[in-house]
Amino acid sequence: MTLPGVADFERVVLPHLDAAYNLARWLVGDATLAQDVVQDAVMRALSYFGSFRGGDARAWLLRIVRNTAYTALAARQRGGTASLDAMWRDGEATALQVHDPADDPEAALARSENVAQLDQALAALPLELRECLVLRELQELSYKEISHVTGVPIGTVMSRLWRARQLLMRNPVEGGET
Amino acid sequence: MTGDGCAEIRLMVQADVDGELTPAEAARVSAHLDGCAGCASLPAQLMALSGSIRREALYYPAPDALHAAIRSRIAGAAPQPAEGAAMPDMNQYTAARWWKRLPRPTWRGSAPFGAGFALAACLALVVMLPRGDGLPDDVVAGHIRALQPGHLLDVTSTDQHTVKPWFDGRLDFAPPVRDFKAEGFPLTGARLDYLAGRTVAALVYQRRQHVIDLFVWPDGRHFDRSPVVGDHSGYNVLRWSRDGMAFWAVSDLNAQELADFVRLWQAE
């Protein structure tokens, strides 16, 4: 017997690995864990592929990535607490903190202070707001697609996007009074 | 203009900027903006923010190693012509512990990549770890070599009291052997390996689908040494010394969980 659709899977789903990794990286905030998440999510997607009915493969994959990332975050929260920090605090390893393979030092240096601030601000947003904004701005998904990926109604997507943007805008528009 | 009215219309302004409105809805937004000084600047602000994020925030493309690892795992999950009849049904993968059925990531069938990746991993480690240690190359190479089919274990046992005596007569030292099954790092066996010009003990642990190799040998230079971490996309390496023994843990497990593993070893 042959597994149906492995070639189809590679053709339809694998082009979206960058999107998958970017979302995972923004959700879990750690390059190594993000790679684990994407690997697990892709293998899970392969097993679900028989039930994929066509349509937007990217949104479909991102939904699986998103759920896998949440599982991984929950597991990390249960399992260890900042073990690296605690372990290496006094050791010689402090200068050798876990390196982020995705972060090219030269590229990092070249980025301006403003960029770093925006990056940090985005990373500091509450998870459910950050995911909506990343899906909208970096993955360029429509409200409907974001709703599909996150499993919340479009109205909630809109209000989360609004809250996220308000938090990031230097001069957030206040209440309604003019 | 009431506050409530504006709060609602602002979601519409946002939707307009996001290209989500029908022409009729967009016209309604436009009419509101013409008459409301409080909202008039909102589209420009939203567009400026959107532009900054798209221009400046990091988009993280998938690292090459991840592309390769995933292709390798998919190839591993695909049917092998020679053993087609033994392939599990796809539906089995959807069982709750589907991942347990997945093959370990191997470098089988991608030898050129494997070699290149090993080299890249070694180069990265030489940069990361203190100078004077030529070992990272050997340690990672040893780990990758061991992942080849049939190379991982000389003795298969989850019992530390079986594994420890197995080393007797095979090594000129007695490596400590511990099992952390209860903590989620079960011992799966051991083998002999050759590193730093001598035969060393390699203890093999499993963490989900990840293999951890722990190399152990007498450390003549350091009795105790704090852990040092290094990594290269996919392989994390931690080394430390304790009670006159050098320990090197290597795995594609994430750094945090590998550190948890090392902490278990460090605990009395």
Coordinates of C-alpha atoms in Angstrom, one line a residue:
Chain A
M1 CA 0.0 0.0 0.0
T2 CA 1.1 3.6 -0.5
L3 CA 0.5 6.6 1.6
P4 CA -1.8 8.8 -0.3
G5 CA -0.7 12.2 -1.1
V6 CA 2.8 12.6 0.3
A7 CA 3.9 14.2 -3.0
D8 CA 0.8 16.4 -2.9
F9 CA 1.5 17.3 0.7
E10 CA 5.0 18.4 -0.2
R11 CA 3.7 20.4 -3.1
V12 CA 0.8 22.0 -1.3
V13 CA 2.0 22.5 2.2
L14 CA 5.8 22.7 2.3
P15 CA 5.8 26.1 0.4
H16 CA 4.4 27.6 3.6
L17 CA 7.2 26.5 5.9
D18 CA 8.4 30.1 6.2
A19 CA 5.0 31.3 7.2
A20 CA 4.8 28.4 9.7
Y21 CA 8.2 29.1 11.2
N22 CA 7.6 32.9 11.4
L23 CA 4.3 32.3 13.3
A24 CA 5.8 29.7 15.6
R25 CA 8.8 31.9 16.3
W26 CA 6.6 34.9 17.2
L27 CA 4.3 32.8 19.3
V28 CA 6.9 30.9 21.4
G29 CA 9.7 33.5 21.3
D30 CA 12.5 30.9 21.0
A31 CA 14.2 29.7 17.9
T32 CA 14.9 26.1 19.0
L33 CA 11.4 25.5 20.4
A34 CA 9.9 27.1 17.3
Q35 CA 11.7 24.6 15.1
D36 CA 10.4 21.8 17.3
V37 CA 6.9 23.2 17.0
V38 CA 7.1 23.5 13.2
Q39 CA 8.5 19.9 12.9
D40 CA 5.7 18.5 15.1
A41 CA 3.1 20.6 13.3
V42 CA 4.1 19.5 9.9
M43 CA 4.1 15.9 10.8
R44 CA 0.7 16.4 12.4
A45 CA -0.4 18.1 9.2
L46 CA 0.9 15.2 7.2
S47 CA -1.3 12.8 9.2
Y48 CA -4.3 15.1 8.8
F49 CA -3.7 15.7 5.2
G50 CA -6.2 13.1 4.1
S51 CA -8.9 15.3 5.6
F52 CA -7.7 18.5 4.0
R53 CA -10.4 19.5 1.6
G54 CA -8.4 21.9 -0.5
G55 CA -8.7 25.7 -0.1
D56 CA -6.1 27.8 1.6
A57 CA -3.3 25.4 2.6
R58 CA -1.4 28.2 4.3
A59 CA -4.2 29.1 6.7
W60 CA -4.8 25.4 7.3
L61 CA -1.1 24.8 8.2
L62 CA -0.9 27.9 10.3
R63 CA -3.9 26.7 12.3
I64 CA -2.1 23.5 13.1
V65 CA 1.1 25.4 13.9
R66 CA -0.8 27.7 16.2
N67 CA -2.3 24.9 18.1
T68 CA 1.0 23.0 18.4
A69 CA 2.7 26.2 19.6
Y70 CA 0.0 26.6 22.3
T71 CA 0.6 23.0 23.4
A72 CA 4.3 23.6 23.5
L73 CA 3.9 26.8 25.6
A74 CA 1.6 25.0 28.0
A75 CA 4.1 22.1 28.3
R76 CA 7.0 24.6 28.9
Q77 CA 5.0 26.3 31.6
R78 CA 4.2 23.1 33.4
G79 CA 7.7 21.6 33.0
G80 CA 10.6 23.9 33.6
T81 CA 10.8 27.4 34.9
A82 CA 13.6 29.5 33.3
S83 CA 15.9 26.6 34.0
L84 CA 18.7 28.0 31.8
D85 CA 18.7 31.3 33.6
A86 CA 18.7 29.6 37.0
M87 CA 21.4 27.2 36.0
W88 CA 23.9 29.4 34.3
R89 CA 23.5 32.6 36.3
D90 CA 26.8 32.2 38.1
G91 CA 28.6 30.0 35.6
E92 CA 31.0 30.9 32.8
A93 CA 28.1 30.2 30.5
T94 CA 26.5 33.6 31.1
A95 CA 28.5 34.9 28.2
L96 CA 27.4 32.0 26.1
Q97 CA 23.7 32.1 26.6
V98 CA 21.7 30.1 24.2
H99 CA 22.3 31.5 20.8
D100 CA 19.4 32.2 18.5
P101 CA 20.4 30.6 15.2
A102 CA 17.9 32.7 13.4
D103 CA 19.5 35.9 14.5
D104 CA 22.4 36.9 12.4
P105 CA 24.6 39.2 14.6
E106 CA 25.5 41.5 11.8
A107 CA 21.9 41.9 10.7
A108 CA 21.0 42.5 14.4
L109 CA 23.6 45.2 14.6
A110 CA 22.4 46.8 11.5
R111 CA 18.9 47.2 12.7
S112 CA 18.2 50.6 14.2
E113 CA 17.2 51.2 17.7
N114 CA 13.7 52.0 16.6
V115 CA 13.4 48.7 14.9
A116 CA 14.5 46.9 18.1
Q117 CA 11.9 48.8 20.1
L118 CA 9.1 48.0 17.7
D119 CA 10.3 44.4 17.7
Q120 CA 10.4 44.2 21.5
A121 CA 7.0 46.0 21.7
L122 CA 5.5 43.4 19.4
A123 CA 7.1 40.5 21.3
A124 CA 5.8 42.0 24.6
L125 CA 2.2 42.1 23.5
P126 CA -0.2 39.6 25.1
L127 CA -0.1 36.4 23.2
E128 CA -3.6 36.5 21.8
L129 CA -3.1 40.1 20.6
R130 CA 0.4 39.4 19.2
E131 CA -0.8 36.4 17.2
C132 CA -3.6 38.4 15.5
L133 CA -1.2 41.2 14.6
V134 CA 1.5 38.9 13.3
L135 CA -1.1 37.0 11.2
R136 CA -2.4 40.3 9.8
E137 CA 0.8 42.3 9.3
L138 CA 3.5 39.7 8.7
Q139 CA 1.5 36.9 7.2
E140 CA -1.0 39.2 5.5
L141 CA -4.0 37.1 6.3
S142 CA -7.6 38.4 6.0
Y143 CA -9.9 38.7 9.0
K144 CA -11.6 35.6 7.9
E145 CA -8.4 33.6 7.6
I146 CA -7.2 34.9 11.0
S147 CA -10.6 33.8 12.4
H148 CA -10.0 30.4 10.9
V149 CA -6.5 30.1 12.3
T150 CA -7.2 31.3 15.8
G151 CA -10.7 29.8 16.1
V152 CA -12.3 33.0 17.4
P153 CA -15.1 35.0 15.7
I154 CA -14.2 37.8 13.2
G155 CA -15.5 40.4 15.7
T156 CA -13.0 39.2 18.3
V157 CA -10.3 39.3 15.7
M158 CA -11.1 42.9 15.0
S159 CA -11.1 44.0 18.6
R160 CA -7.9 42.1 19.3
L161 CA -6.2 43.8 16.3
W162 CA -7.5 47.1 17.6
R163 CA -6.2 46.6 21.1
A164 CA -2.8 45.4 19.7
R165 CA -2.5 48.4 17.5
Q166 CA -3.5 50.8 20.2
L167 CA -0.8 49.4 22.4
L168 CA 1.8 49.8 19.7
M169 CA 0.9 53.3 18.5
R170 CA 2.9 56.0 20.0
N171 CA -0.1 58.2 20.4
P172 CA -3.1 55.9 20.8
V173 CA -6.4 57.5 19.9
E174 CA -8.3 58.0 23.1
G175 CA -11.9 57.1 23.9
G176 CA -14.5 58.8 21.7
E177 CA -14.6 62.4 23.0
T178 CA -13.7 65.1 20.5
Chain B
M1 CA -20.5 62.8 18.0
T2 CA -20.9 60.3 20.9
G3 CA -18.0 58.3 22.2
D4 CA -19.8 55.0 21.6
G5 CA -20.4 55.9 18.0
C6 CA -16.7 56.6 17.4
A7 CA -15.6 53.4 19.2
E8 CA -17.6 51.4 16.8
I9 CA -16.6 53.3 13.7
R10 CA -13.0 52.9 14.6
L11 CA -13.1 49.2 14.1
M12 CA -14.6 50.0 10.7
V13 CA -11.8 52.5 10.0
Q14 CA -9.3 49.8 10.9
A15 CA -11.2 47.3 8.7
D16 CA -11.0 49.8 5.9
V17 CA -7.3 50.2 6.3
D18 CA -7.0 46.4 6.3
G19 CA -9.0 46.3 3.0
E20 CA -11.9 44.4 4.5
L21 CA -14.8 46.7 3.7
T22 CA -17.3 46.6 0.9
P23 CA -17.4 49.9 -1.2
A24 CA -20.7 50.9 0.6
E25 CA -19.1 50.4 4.0
A26 CA -16.0 52.2 3.0
A27 CA -18.1 55.2 1.8
R28 CA -19.8 55.3 5.3
V29 CA -16.4 55.4 7.0
S30 CA -15.2 58.1 4.7
A31 CA -18.3 60.2 5.4
H32 CA -17.6 59.8 9.1
L33 CA -14.0 60.8 8.8
D34 CA -14.9 63.9 6.9
G35 CA -17.1 65.1 9.8
C36 CA -15.1 63.9 12.8
A37 CA -11.9 65.6 13.8
G38 CA -11.2 63.0 16.5
C39 CA -11.1 60.2 13.9
A40 CA -9.7 62.0 10.9
S41 CA -6.1 61.2 11.6
L42 CA -6.7 57.5 12.5
P43 CA -6.3 56.0 9.0
A44 CA -2.9 57.7 8.6
Q45 CA -1.8 56.4 12.1
L46 CA -2.9 52.9 11.3
M47 CA -1.2 52.9 8.0
A48 CA 2.0 54.3 9.5
L49 CA 2.0 51.5 12.1
S50 CA 1.3 48.9 9.5
G51 CA 4.1 50.2 7.4
S52 CA 6.6 50.2 10.3
I53 CA 5.7 46.6 11.3
R54 CA 6.0 45.3 7.7
R55 CA 9.2 47.2 7.1
E56 CA 10.9 46.8 10.4
A57 CA 9.6 43.9 12.5
L58 CA 11.5 40.7 12.0
Y59 CA 10.0 38.1 9.6
Y60 CA 11.7 34.8 10.6
P61 CA 12.0 32.6 7.5
A62 CA 12.5 28.9 8.2
P63 CA 16.2 28.0 8.7
D64 CA 17.7 25.8 6.1
A65 CA 18.2 23.1 8.7
L66 CA 14.5 23.1 9.5
H67 CA 13.6 22.6 5.8
A68 CA 16.0 19.7 5.6
A69 CA 14.9 18.1 8.8
I70 CA 11.3 18.2 7.8
R71 CA 12.0 16.8 4.4
S72 CA 14.0 14.1 6.0
R73 CA 11.2 13.3 8.5
I74 CA 8.5 13.2 5.7
A75 CA 10.8 10.9 3.7
G76 CA 11.1 8.8 6.8
A77 CA 7.3 8.7 7.2
A78 CA 6.8 7.7 3.6
P79 CA 6.6 4.1 2.6
Q80 CA 9.9 2.4 1.9
P81 CA 9.5 0.2 -1.2
A82 CA 11.3 -2.7 0.4
E83 CA 9.1 -2.7 3.5
G84 CA 5.9 -1.4 2.0
A85 CA 3.7 -4.0 3.7
A86 CA 5.0 -3.0 7.1
M87 CA 3.9 0.6 6.7
P88 CA 1.4 1.7 9.4
D89 CA -2.0 2.9 8.2
M90 CA -2.2 6.7 8.1
N91 CA -5.0 6.7 10.5
Q92 CA -2.8 5.4 13.2
Y93 CA -1.0 8.6 13.2
T94 CA -4.0 10.4 14.4
A95 CA -4.1 8.5 17.6
A96 CA -3.4 10.6 20.6
R97 CA 0.2 9.5 20.8
W98 CA 0.8 9.8 17.1
W99 CA 4.2 11.3 17.5
K100 CA 5.4 8.2 19.2
R101 CA 5.0 6.4 16.0
L102 CA 7.1 8.8 14.1
P103 CA 10.6 7.7 13.2
R104 CA 13.4 9.5 14.8
P105 CA 14.8 12.1 12.6
T106 CA 17.6 10.5 10.7
W107 CA 20.0 11.7 8.0
R108 CA 19.3 8.5 6.0
G109 CA 19.0 9.2 2.3
S110 CA 20.5 12.6 2.5
A111 CA 24.1 11.9 3.0
P112 CA 25.4 15.1 1.3
F113 CA 23.2 17.2 3.5
G114 CA 24.1 15.2 6.6
A115 CA 27.8 15.8 6.0
G116 CA 27.3 19.5 5.3
F117 CA 25.1 19.9 8.3
A118 CA 27.6 18.1 10.6
L119 CA 30.3 20.4 9.3
A120 CA 28.2 23.5 9.9
A121 CA 27.3 22.3 13.3
C122 CA 30.9 21.8 14.2
L123 CA 31.9 25.2 12.8
A124 CA 29.3 26.8 14.9
L125 CA 30.3 25.0 18.0
V126 CA 33.9 25.9 17.6
V127 CA 32.9 29.5 17.6
M128 CA 30.5 29.1 20.5
L129 CA 32.5 27.0 22.9
P130 CA 35.7 28.2 24.5
R131 CA 38.9 27.9 22.5
G132 CA 41.2 25.1 23.4
D133 CA 38.4 22.5 23.2
G134 CA 38.7 20.7 19.9
L135 CA 36.0 18.3 21.1
P136 CA 32.7 19.8 19.9
D137 CA 33.5 18.5 16.4
D138 CA 34.0 15.0 17.6
V139 CA 31.1 15.0 20.0
V140 CA 28.5 16.2 17.5
A141 CA 30.0 14.0 14.8
G142 CA 29.8 11.1 17.3
H143 CA 26.1 11.9 18.0
I144 CA 25.3 12.1 14.3
R145 CA 27.1 8.9 13.5
A146 CA 25.2 7.2 16.3
L147 CA 21.9 8.3 14.8
Q148 CA 22.6 6.1 11.7
P149 CA 20.5 2.9 11.8
G150 CA 22.1 0.3 14.0
H151 CA 24.7 2.5 15.5
L152 CA 23.0 3.9 18.5
L153 CA 23.1 1.2 21.1
D154 CA 25.5 -1.6 22.0
V155 CA 23.4 -2.5 25.0
T156 CA 19.7 -2.0 25.1
S157 CA 18.3 -1.6 28.5
T158 CA 16.3 0.8 30.5
D159 CA 17.8 -0.5 33.7
Q160 CA 20.7 1.4 35.0
H161 CA 21.8 -1.7 37.0
T162 CA 22.1 -3.6 33.8
V163 CA 23.9 -0.8 31.9
K164 CA 26.4 0.0 34.6
P165 CA 27.9 -3.5 34.8
W166 CA 27.9 -3.8 31.1
F167 CA 30.7 -1.2 31.0
D168 CA 32.9 -3.3 33.4
G169 CA 35.8 -4.7 31.5
R170 CA 35.0 -2.6 28.5
L171 CA 36.3 0.7 30.0
D172 CA 39.2 1.6 32.3
F173 CA 36.8 3.7 34.4
A174 CA 33.3 3.3 35.9
P175 CA 31.0 5.9 34.5
P176 CA 28.0 6.9 36.6
V177 CA 24.8 5.6 35.1
R178 CA 21.4 7.1 36.1
D179 CA 17.9 6.7 34.8
F180 CA 15.4 9.6 34.8
K181 CA 12.4 7.8 33.5
A182 CA 10.2 9.4 36.2
E183 CA 11.4 12.8 35.1
G184 CA 10.6 12.1 31.5
F185 CA 14.1 11.3 30.3
P186 CA 14.2 7.5 30.2
L187 CA 17.5 5.7 29.7
T188 CA 17.3 3.5 26.6
G189 CA 20.8 2.0 26.6
A190 CA 24.4 2.7 26.1
R191 CA 27.3 2.1 23.8
L192 CA 31.1 2.6 23.6
D193 CA 32.3 5.6 21.6
Y194 CA 35.7 7.0 20.7
L195 CA 36.4 10.6 21.6
A196 CA 39.4 12.7 22.5
G197 CA 41.7 9.9 21.7
R198 CA 40.1 7.4 24.1
T199 CA 37.2 5.1 24.5
V200 CA 34.3 6.8 26.3
A201 CA 30.9 5.8 27.6
A202 CA 27.9 7.0 25.7
L203 CA 24.6 6.8 27.6
V204 CA 21.5 7.2 25.5
Y205 CA 18.3 8.8 26.6
Q206 CA 15.0 9.4 24.9
R207 CA 12.9 12.6 25.2
R208 CA 9.8 12.3 23.0
Q209 CA 11.2 11.7 19.5
H210 CA 14.5 13.2 20.5
V211 CA 17.7 11.2 21.3
I212 CA 20.1 12.5 23.9
D213 CA 23.6 11.2 23.8
L214 CA 25.6 11.7 27.1
F215 CA 29.3 11.1 26.7
V216 CA 31.2 10.4 29.9
W217 CA 34.9 10.0 30.5
P218 CA 37.5 10.9 33.1
D219 CA 38.5 14.5 33.1
G220 CA 42.1 14.9 34.1
R221 CA 42.1 18.7 34.0
H222 CA 38.9 19.7 35.8
F223 CA 37.4 18.0 38.8
D224 CA 34.3 20.2 38.7
R225 CA 33.3 22.6 36.0
S226 CA 30.2 24.6 35.5
P227 CA 28.0 23.8 32.5
V228 CA 28.6 25.5 29.2
V229 CA 26.0 25.6 26.5
G230 CA 26.5 25.8 22.8
D231 CA 24.1 25.2 19.9
H232 CA 23.6 25.2 16.2
S233 CA 20.1 25.0 14.7
G234 CA 19.1 21.6 15.7
Y235 CA 21.9 20.4 17.9
N236 CA 22.4 21.6 21.4
V237 CA 25.5 20.7 23.4
L238 CA 26.1 21.0 27.1
R239 CA 29.2 20.1 28.8
W240 CA 30.3 20.1 32.4
S241 CA 32.6 18.2 34.8
R242 CA 31.8 16.7 38.1
D243 CA 33.7 14.5 40.5
G244 CA 36.5 14.1 38.0
M245 CA 34.3 13.1 35.1
A246 CA 33.7 15.1 31.9
F247 CA 30.1 15.0 30.6
W248 CA 28.9 16.1 27.2
A249 CA 25.2 16.0 26.4
V250 CA 24.3 16.4 22.7
S251 CA 20.8 16.4 21.2
D252 CA 18.4 18.1 18.8
L253 CA 16.2 18.6 21.8
N254 CA 15.5 22.2 22.7
A255 CA 18.0 23.9 24.9
Q256 CA 15.6 24.4 27.8
E257 CA 14.7 20.7 28.1
L258 CA 18.3 19.7 27.6
A259 CA 19.2 22.0 30.5
D260 CA 16.5 20.3 32.5
F261 CA 18.2 17.0 31.8
V262 CA 21.5 18.4 32.9
R263 CA 20.0 19.8 36.0
L264 CA 18.8 16.3 36.9
W265 CA 22.3 15.0 36.5
Q266 CA 23.7 17.8 38.7
A267 CA 21.2 17.2 41.5
E268 CA 22.4 14.7 44.1

